[in-house]
Amino acid sequence: MRREVTLEEISDGKLYDANDMVKADCQDCKGCCDCCKGMGDSVLLDPYDVCRLSRGLQRTPEDLIGNVLELGISDGNIPHLAMKGAEERCVFLNGEGRCVVHEIRPGFCRLFPLGRYYSEDGFKYILQIHECTKKNRSKIKVKKWLDTPNLKQYEKFIWEWHQFLLDVQEVFYQTEDADLIKNLNMYVLSRFYYKEYDEKKDFYEQFYERLEEAKKLLSLGV
């Protein structure tokens, strides 16, 4: 979903790269899980997130979606983490408020309280100022905070996926055909989320094969 806001409205006004230091580390906030509650449908998952959860939990994407993951209609059926109960707690929080999938947690969770600020030719990281009330965060290098293997490759994937979703949105803006919109949403969901990625092969290689196929099929350019 596009957010038409200025950098100053949502951040400390600075743009960060992966090797920059940023005041994001909240590991000293023992027992805090505020960012894992009341998030609604905002914790959107990309195909790598679902693949990582599927492999780590040894459950099929189809089994995950509709149980611990839900579909956000307002975001074109993009899966998001389910929030349950009166506190709207993330389904992966245990009784002590700790994440039970921390090693395979989604990119959104790895990023927080950072965010991504997209421009026409890429993205930078930002420190969000309204999303976390904790004041005793210490500095940490962005790439260490993200704790993601093959970060350069992952960042390229994030950019390509972002651009593809913008292209899909553009198709929606240009049509009033409800069936076309429904079928396109279902295609993206089926092709990139429900269809499992072969664990014996590189995820990114398989993703780009699907991406090129989708671009050709949808006449979105290659």
Tab-separated table of C-alpha atoms in Angstrom:
chain	number	residue	atom	x	y	z
A	1	MET	CA	0.000	0.000	0.000
A	2	ARG	CA	1.317	3.441	-0.884
A	3	ARG	CA	1.735	5.971	1.879
A	4	GLU	CA	1.811	9.560	0.673
A	5	VAL	CA	3.775	11.094	3.549
A	6	THR	CA	6.917	13.156	3.922
A	7	LEU	CA	10.108	11.829	5.448
A	8	GLU	CA	9.853	14.295	8.326
A	9	GLU	CA	6.351	13.135	9.248
A	10	ILE	CA	7.322	9.554	9.971
A	11	SER	CA	11.033	9.519	10.795
A	12	ASP	CA	13.976	11.350	12.310
A	13	GLY	CA	14.528	12.878	8.876
A	14	LYS	CA	17.593	10.785	8.050
A	15	LEU	CA	18.155	8.119	5.412
A	16	TYR	CA	20.279	5.120	6.304
A	17	ASP	CA	22.188	2.470	4.374
A	18	ALA	CA	22.839	-1.086	5.540
A	19	ASN	CA	26.255	-0.170	6.963
A	20	ASP	CA	25.053	2.859	8.929
A	21	MET	CA	24.552	2.939	12.688
A	22	VAL	CA	21.029	3.676	13.863
A	23	LYS	CA	19.347	3.887	17.269
A	24	ALA	CA	17.079	0.885	16.810
A	25	ASP	CA	18.313	-1.813	19.196
A	26	CYS	CA	15.647	-2.481	21.849
A	27	GLN	CA	17.117	-5.684	23.288
A	28	ASP	CA	17.515	-3.959	26.652
A	29	CYS	CA	13.733	-3.514	26.832
A	30	LYS	CA	13.322	-6.859	28.627
A	31	GLY	CA	9.908	-8.462	28.369
A	32	CYS	CA	8.502	-5.833	26.007
A	33	CYS	CA	6.335	-7.065	23.156
A	34	ASP	CA	4.363	-3.903	22.400
A	35	CYS	CA	5.266	-4.077	18.706
A	36	CYS	CA	3.775	-7.584	18.509
A	37	LYS	CA	0.287	-6.510	19.565
A	38	GLY	CA	-2.451	-4.393	18.030
A	39	MET	CA	-0.849	-4.246	14.590
A	40	GLY	CA	-4.046	-5.102	12.737
A	41	ASP	CA	-3.319	-6.214	9.177
A	42	SER	CA	-0.190	-4.080	8.818
A	43	VAL	CA	2.424	-6.849	9.101
A	44	LEU	CA	2.377	-7.745	5.413
A	45	LEU	CA	4.405	-10.705	4.221
A	46	ASP	CA	6.339	-11.068	1.003
A	47	PRO	CA	6.906	-14.432	-0.738
A	48	TYR	CA	10.235	-14.958	1.037
A	49	ASP	CA	8.568	-14.484	4.428
A	50	VAL	CA	5.973	-17.155	3.710
A	51	CYS	CA	8.574	-19.478	2.224
A	52	ARG	CA	10.807	-19.090	5.293
A	53	LEU	CA	7.909	-19.718	7.689
A	54	SER	CA	6.719	-22.689	5.653
A	55	ARG	CA	10.139	-24.326	5.662
A	56	GLY	CA	10.899	-23.503	9.281
A	57	LEU	CA	7.568	-24.696	10.641
A	58	GLN	CA	7.332	-27.589	8.175
A	59	ARG	CA	3.837	-26.534	7.182
A	60	THR	CA	2.573	-25.820	3.690
A	61	PRO	CA	1.736	-22.231	2.706
A	62	GLU	CA	-1.861	-23.354	2.270
A	63	ASP	CA	-1.886	-24.585	5.863
A	64	LEU	CA	-0.372	-21.336	7.158
A	65	ILE	CA	-2.681	-18.990	5.233
A	66	GLY	CA	-6.049	-18.973	6.926
A	67	ASN	CA	-4.608	-20.073	10.268
A	68	VAL	CA	-1.594	-18.109	11.494
A	69	LEU	CA	-1.634	-15.909	8.407
A	70	GLU	CA	-4.618	-13.996	7.049
A	71	LEU	CA	-5.395	-12.311	3.754
A	72	GLY	CA	-5.750	-8.537	3.611
A	73	ILE	CA	-8.440	-7.621	1.121
A	74	SER	CA	-7.449	-3.950	1.138
A	75	ASP	CA	-3.942	-4.928	0.019
A	76	GLY	CA	-4.899	-7.227	-2.833
A	77	ASN	CA	-5.009	-10.418	-0.789
A	78	ILE	CA	-1.413	-10.063	0.400
A	79	PRO	CA	-0.953	-12.315	3.474
A	80	HIS	CA	-0.322	-10.714	6.855
A	81	LEU	CA	0.327	-12.004	10.354
A	82	ALA	CA	-2.830	-12.819	12.286
A	83	MET	CA	-3.505	-10.921	15.516
A	84	LYS	CA	-5.698	-12.766	18.018
A	85	GLY	CA	-7.560	-12.180	21.281
A	86	ALA	CA	-8.558	-9.083	23.211
A	87	GLU	CA	-5.016	-7.695	23.016
A	88	GLU	CA	-4.722	-8.563	19.322
A	89	ARG	CA	-1.517	-10.449	19.985
A	90	CYS	CA	0.565	-11.897	17.180
A	91	VAL	CA	-0.184	-15.607	16.869
A	92	PHE	CA	3.520	-16.354	17.294
A	93	LEU	CA	3.776	-14.809	20.781
A	94	ASN	CA	4.007	-17.307	23.627
A	95	GLY	CA	2.587	-16.864	27.127
A	96	GLU	CA	5.663	-14.912	28.231
A	97	GLY	CA	5.345	-12.511	25.319
A	98	ARG	CA	8.311	-13.943	23.432
A	99	CYS	CA	8.407	-14.739	19.708
A	100	VAL	CA	8.441	-18.478	19.006
A	101	VAL	CA	9.560	-18.010	15.397
A	102	HIS	CA	12.294	-15.473	16.043
A	103	GLU	CA	14.868	-17.222	13.838
A	104	ILE	CA	12.455	-17.259	10.876
A	105	ARG	CA	10.485	-14.106	11.688
A	106	PRO	CA	9.182	-12.028	8.740
A	107	GLY	CA	11.097	-9.125	7.238
A	108	PHE	CA	8.672	-6.593	8.713
A	109	CYS	CA	9.529	-7.817	12.207
A	110	ARG	CA	13.279	-7.807	11.494
A	111	LEU	CA	13.004	-4.240	10.258
A	112	PHE	CA	10.984	-2.651	13.079
A	113	PRO	CA	11.334	0.121	14.283
A	114	LEU	CA	13.054	0.850	10.997
A	115	GLY	CA	11.112	1.284	7.788
A	116	ARG	CA	11.894	1.599	4.102
A	117	TYR	CA	11.647	4.862	2.193
A	118	TYR	CA	11.277	4.225	-1.535
A	119	SER	CA	12.358	6.521	-4.336
A	120	GLU	CA	12.342	6.036	-8.089
A	121	ASP	CA	15.608	4.107	-8.140
A	122	GLY	CA	15.703	2.210	-4.864
A	123	PHE	CA	15.107	2.519	-1.147
A	124	LYS	CA	16.837	3.645	2.014
A	125	TYR	CA	16.150	2.753	5.609
A	126	ILE	CA	14.486	5.183	8.007
A	127	LEU	CA	14.009	5.252	11.769
A	128	GLN	CA	10.294	5.589	12.473
A	129	ILE	CA	9.563	7.949	15.351
A	130	HIS	CA	5.901	7.227	16.128
A	131	GLU	CA	5.913	3.427	16.096
A	132	CYS	CA	7.809	2.659	19.324
A	133	THR	CA	7.655	4.616	22.594
A	134	LYS	CA	10.809	3.088	24.094
A	135	LYS	CA	13.535	5.679	24.731
A	136	ASN	CA	16.443	3.474	25.817
A	137	ARG	CA	17.325	2.012	22.444
A	138	SER	CA	21.023	1.757	21.633
A	139	LYS	CA	22.826	2.116	18.316
A	140	ILE	CA	23.342	-0.849	16.051
A	141	LYS	CA	24.446	-1.300	12.454
A	142	VAL	CA	21.408	-1.601	10.174
A	143	LYS	CA	22.524	-4.856	8.553
A	144	LYS	CA	23.172	-6.446	11.957
A	145	TRP	CA	19.712	-5.423	13.124
A	146	LEU	CA	18.095	-6.905	10.012
A	147	ASP	CA	19.879	-10.217	10.654
A	148	THR	CA	19.170	-11.449	7.122
A	149	PRO	CA	21.441	-13.767	5.106
A	150	ASN	CA	22.709	-12.510	1.734
A	151	LEU	CA	21.469	-8.992	2.481
A	152	LYS	CA	22.360	-7.513	-0.916
A	153	GLN	CA	20.417	-10.244	-2.682
A	154	TYR	CA	17.538	-9.813	-0.250
A	155	GLU	CA	17.441	-6.036	-0.804
A	156	LYS	CA	17.332	-6.573	-4.564
A	157	PHE	CA	14.423	-8.981	-4.082
A	158	ILE	CA	12.571	-6.456	-1.880
A	159	TRP	CA	12.979	-3.770	-4.544
A	160	GLU	CA	11.849	-6.044	-7.393
A	161	TRP	CA	8.817	-7.242	-5.433
A	162	HIS	CA	7.886	-3.659	-4.522
A	163	GLN	CA	8.093	-2.606	-8.166
A	164	PHE	CA	6.017	-5.566	-9.301
A	165	LEU	CA	3.253	-4.775	-6.807
A	166	LEU	CA	3.232	-1.166	-8.015
A	167	ASP	CA	2.819	-2.430	-11.582
A	168	VAL	CA	-0.065	-4.627	-10.475
A	169	GLN	CA	-1.658	-1.673	-8.704
A	170	GLU	CA	-1.353	0.364	-11.878
A	171	VAL	CA	-3.379	-2.273	-13.726
A	172	PHE	CA	-6.062	-1.943	-11.044
A	173	TYR	CA	-6.122	1.845	-11.397
A	174	GLN	CA	-6.693	1.541	-15.129
A	175	THR	CA	-9.586	-0.908	-15.080
A	176	GLU	CA	-13.063	-1.200	-13.618
A	177	ASP	CA	-13.302	-4.879	-14.503
A	178	ALA	CA	-13.986	-6.597	-11.165
A	179	ASP	CA	-13.283	-10.038	-12.589
A	180	LEU	CA	-9.901	-8.946	-13.908
A	181	ILE	CA	-8.946	-7.526	-10.523
A	182	LYS	CA	-10.100	-10.680	-8.739
A	183	ASN	CA	-8.278	-12.988	-11.150
A	184	LEU	CA	-5.078	-10.951	-10.980
A	185	ASN	CA	-5.147	-10.983	-7.178
A	186	MET	CA	-5.668	-14.740	-7.185
A	187	TYR	CA	-2.868	-15.248	-9.703
A	188	VAL	CA	-0.365	-13.326	-7.560
A	189	LEU	CA	-1.470	-15.182	-4.436
A	190	SER	CA	-1.368	-18.582	-6.096
A	191	ARG	CA	1.855	-18.134	-8.032
A	192	PHE	CA	3.984	-16.375	-5.433
A	193	TYR	CA	2.559	-17.597	-2.127
A	194	TYR	CA	0.594	-20.847	-2.341
A	195	LYS	CA	2.906	-22.577	-4.806
A	196	GLU	CA	5.750	-23.971	-2.714
A	197	TYR	CA	9.384	-23.192	-3.434
A	198	ASP	CA	11.608	-26.239	-3.850
A	199	GLU	CA	13.737	-26.398	-0.707
A	200	LYS	CA	16.579	-28.014	-2.666
A	201	LYS	CA	16.846	-25.001	-4.950
A	202	ASP	CA	17.698	-21.358	-4.345
A	203	PHE	CA	14.628	-19.340	-3.364
A	204	TYR	CA	15.644	-16.248	-5.318
A	205	GLU	CA	16.271	-18.171	-8.519
A	206	GLN	CA	12.787	-19.666	-8.322
A	207	PHE	CA	11.238	-16.309	-7.440
A	208	TYR	CA	12.749	-14.549	-10.453
A	209	GLU	CA	11.538	-17.299	-12.764
A	210	ARG	CA	8.013	-16.707	-11.501
A	211	LEU	CA	8.442	-12.945	-11.647
A	212	GLU	CA	9.532	-12.946	-15.292
A	213	GLU	CA	6.649	-15.250	-16.160
A	214	ALA	CA	4.193	-12.970	-14.383
A	215	LYS	CA	5.511	-9.845	-16.102
A	216	LYS	CA	5.166	-11.449	-19.504
A	217	LEU	CA	1.715	-12.814	-18.763
A	218	LEU	CA	0.455	-9.494	-17.458
A	219	SER	CA	2.231	-7.421	-20.137
A	220	LEU	CA	4.006	-5.469	-17.437
A	221	GLY	CA	7.353	-5.490	-19.189
A	222	VAL	CA	10.385	-7.657	-18.612
